[in-house]
Amino acid sequence: MPKPLTENEVNRFIQLLDDRQRAFLEDYVKQSKKSKWLEQLARKKGIVVLQDNMSTKDIWNKINDWELKEILDGGYGERPYRCECGMPLRFCFVVHHRQENKTYRLGETCLTNYTMLSPDLIKDITNGFHTIDLERDDILIKFEWGWQLPEHYEGLPLPDSVMMQIEVGLPLSVKQLDKIEQQFKNELQRRRREQEIARLAQIREQRYNRGSFSRQASSASTESSEKITYEVVLSRHLEQLKQIRENEIILKSPQMQTKWKNVQQMIKDLKGGLIFDYSKFLMQMFELLYYLGLY
């Protein structure tokens, strides 16, 4: 587990944020801790909180118990708050009993006594709070480093809260990124595969162009740049096209079948003297080879 930031470090990082970013981060941490409290209470009562059709209100109606309102922090070396027992506190748990409709301010010891929640459960909750603070630290450190949203995430239907976080200019935590990776696993794999295939195609084209340039430089009578003709494409890629043709029965994916039709049509267009996009041809051809396990 990463080492948490010191209080002075947190304060220094917080000062780098503007008012909007600071307010968003504070609210995010507060809501995360409320969610952790709710999650642990629901688990104690055997309620699955991940059901898509259950709202937070529905879960609270089932629990009908102690609700965390806020955790107040008086600051290092300070104890400005008072527990119900009179003890001065730095950290004050503001909890509301839903049945009694009464709010209490408690320290950690009295939190166990008042709520009748087991010490182990309270420990699980406070450990969860520690993890949330580490997530806040992760966001702050990335902000100082100038973190940017991965290009593969552009255009994904991310949750509104995540979009707002990005909009105010705050990085996403490792936890948030992991959740996005799981939620959009197939789409992100597709995007990264296409980018890698495009990169390989570009490298291959550059190698051909460099080789062509070297050959041209050795002969003054040679043209200054090689034209991509039907003959040139076949001389370079005939074997690869034959491999795809021999294995086209394996192309079960409609998307791959469409790409194979596109590649064949581009070859026909080139032969007929029509406009030919060599980069697009290479990208789709290599994607087919990659899909068939031939590259």
Coordinates of C-alpha atoms in Angstrom, one line a residue, residues 125-255:
I125 CA -15.1 1.3 7.9
T126 CA -12.2 3.5 9.1
N127 CA -9.7 1.3 7.0
G128 CA -12.0 2.1 4.1
F129 CA -11.7 5.8 4.9
H130 CA -7.9 5.5 4.9
T131 CA -8.1 4.0 1.4
I132 CA -10.2 6.9 0.2
D133 CA -7.6 9.3 1.6
L134 CA -5.0 7.5 -0.4
E135 CA -7.1 7.9 -3.5
R136 CA -7.3 11.7 -2.8
D137 CA -3.5 11.7 -2.5
D138 CA -3.2 9.9 -5.8
I139 CA -5.4 12.6 -7.5
L140 CA -3.4 15.4 -5.9
I141 CA 0.0 14.0 -6.9
K142 CA -1.1 13.4 -10.5
F143 CA -2.4 17.0 -10.6
E144 CA 1.0 18.3 -9.8
W145 CA 2.6 16.1 -12.4
G146 CA 0.3 17.5 -15.1
W147 CA -1.7 14.2 -15.7
Q148 CA -3.8 14.1 -18.9
L149 CA -6.7 11.8 -19.8
P150 CA -5.5 8.8 -21.8
E151 CA -6.4 9.3 -25.5
H152 CA -8.2 5.9 -25.6
Y153 CA -10.8 7.3 -23.2
E154 CA -11.9 10.1 -25.6
G155 CA -15.6 9.7 -26.5
L156 CA -16.4 6.9 -24.0
P157 CA -19.8 7.3 -22.2
L158 CA -18.2 7.9 -18.8
P159 CA -20.4 8.6 -15.7
D160 CA -21.4 12.2 -15.2
S161 CA -19.4 12.5 -12.0
V162 CA -16.2 11.4 -13.8
M163 CA -16.9 13.7 -16.7
M164 CA -17.4 16.6 -14.3
Q165 CA -14.1 15.7 -12.6
I166 CA -12.3 15.8 -15.9
E167 CA -14.1 19.0 -16.8
V168 CA -12.8 20.8 -13.7
G169 CA -9.3 19.7 -14.5
L170 CA -8.8 17.0 -11.9
P171 CA -7.0 13.7 -12.7
L172 CA -8.7 10.3 -12.3
S173 CA -7.4 8.0 -9.5
V174 CA -6.0 4.5 -10.0
K175 CA -9.3 3.2 -8.6
Q176 CA -11.4 5.2 -11.1
L177 CA -9.1 4.2 -14.0
D178 CA -9.4 0.5 -13.1
K179 CA -13.2 0.8 -13.0
I180 CA -13.2 2.4 -16.5
E181 CA -10.8 -0.3 -17.8
Q182 CA -13.2 -3.0 -16.5
Q183 CA -16.4 -1.3 -17.7
F184 CA -15.1 -0.6 -21.2
K185 CA -12.6 -3.5 -21.5
N186 CA -13.6 -4.7 -25.0
E187 CA -13.8 -1.2 -26.5
L188 CA -10.5 -0.2 -25.0
Q189 CA -8.8 -3.4 -26.3
R190 CA -10.2 -2.7 -29.7
R191 CA -8.9 0.9 -29.7
R192 CA -5.5 0.0 -28.5
R193 CA -5.2 -2.8 -31.0
E194 CA -6.1 -0.5 -33.9
Q195 CA -3.7 2.1 -32.7
E196 CA -0.9 -0.5 -32.5
I197 CA -1.7 -1.8 -36.0
A198 CA -1.7 1.7 -37.4
R199 CA 1.7 2.4 -35.7
L200 CA 3.1 -0.8 -37.2
A201 CA 1.7 0.0 -40.6
Q202 CA 3.2 3.5 -40.4
I203 CA 6.6 2.1 -39.4
R204 CA 6.4 -0.4 -42.3
E205 CA 5.5 2.4 -44.7
Q206 CA 8.4 4.6 -43.5
R207 CA 10.8 1.7 -43.9
Y208 CA 9.7 1.2 -47.5
N209 CA 10.0 4.9 -48.1
R210 CA 13.5 5.1 -46.6
G211 CA 14.5 2.1 -48.8
S212 CA 13.0 3.7 -51.8
F213 CA 14.8 7.0 -51.0
S214 CA 18.2 5.2 -50.7
R215 CA 17.6 3.5 -54.1
Q216 CA 16.6 6.8 -55.7
A217 CA 19.6 8.6 -54.3
S218 CA 22.0 6.1 -55.9
S219 CA 20.6 6.8 -59.4
A220 CA 20.1 10.4 -60.8
S221 CA 17.7 9.0 -63.4
T222 CA 15.3 7.7 -60.8
E223 CA 12.3 9.7 -59.8
S224 CA 12.5 11.8 -56.6
S225 CA 9.7 9.9 -54.9
E226 CA 8.1 6.5 -55.6
K227 CA 4.6 6.4 -56.7
I228 CA 2.3 3.8 -55.0
T229 CA 1.0 1.8 -58.0
Y230 CA -0.9 -1.4 -58.3
E231 CA 2.4 -3.2 -59.2
V232 CA 4.3 -1.7 -56.2
V233 CA 1.6 -2.8 -53.7
L234 CA 1.5 -6.3 -55.1
S235 CA 5.3 -6.6 -55.0
R236 CA 5.3 -5.6 -51.4
H237 CA 2.2 -7.3 -50.1
L238 CA 1.2 -10.1 -52.4
E239 CA 2.3 -12.9 -50.0
Q240 CA 0.4 -11.2 -47.1
L241 CA -2.8 -10.9 -49.2
K242 CA -2.5 -14.5 -50.2
Q243 CA -2.2 -15.5 -46.5
I244 CA -5.4 -13.6 -45.7
R245 CA -7.2 -15.2 -48.8
E246 CA -6.2 -18.7 -47.7
N247 CA -7.6 -18.1 -44.2
E248 CA -10.6 -15.9 -45.0
I249 CA -12.9 -18.7 -43.8
I250 CA -11.7 -18.0 -40.3
L251 CA -12.9 -14.4 -40.5
K252 CA -16.0 -15.0 -38.4
S253 CA -16.2 -11.4 -37.2
P254 CA -18.5 -9.2 -39.4
Q255 CA -16.2 -6.3 -38.7

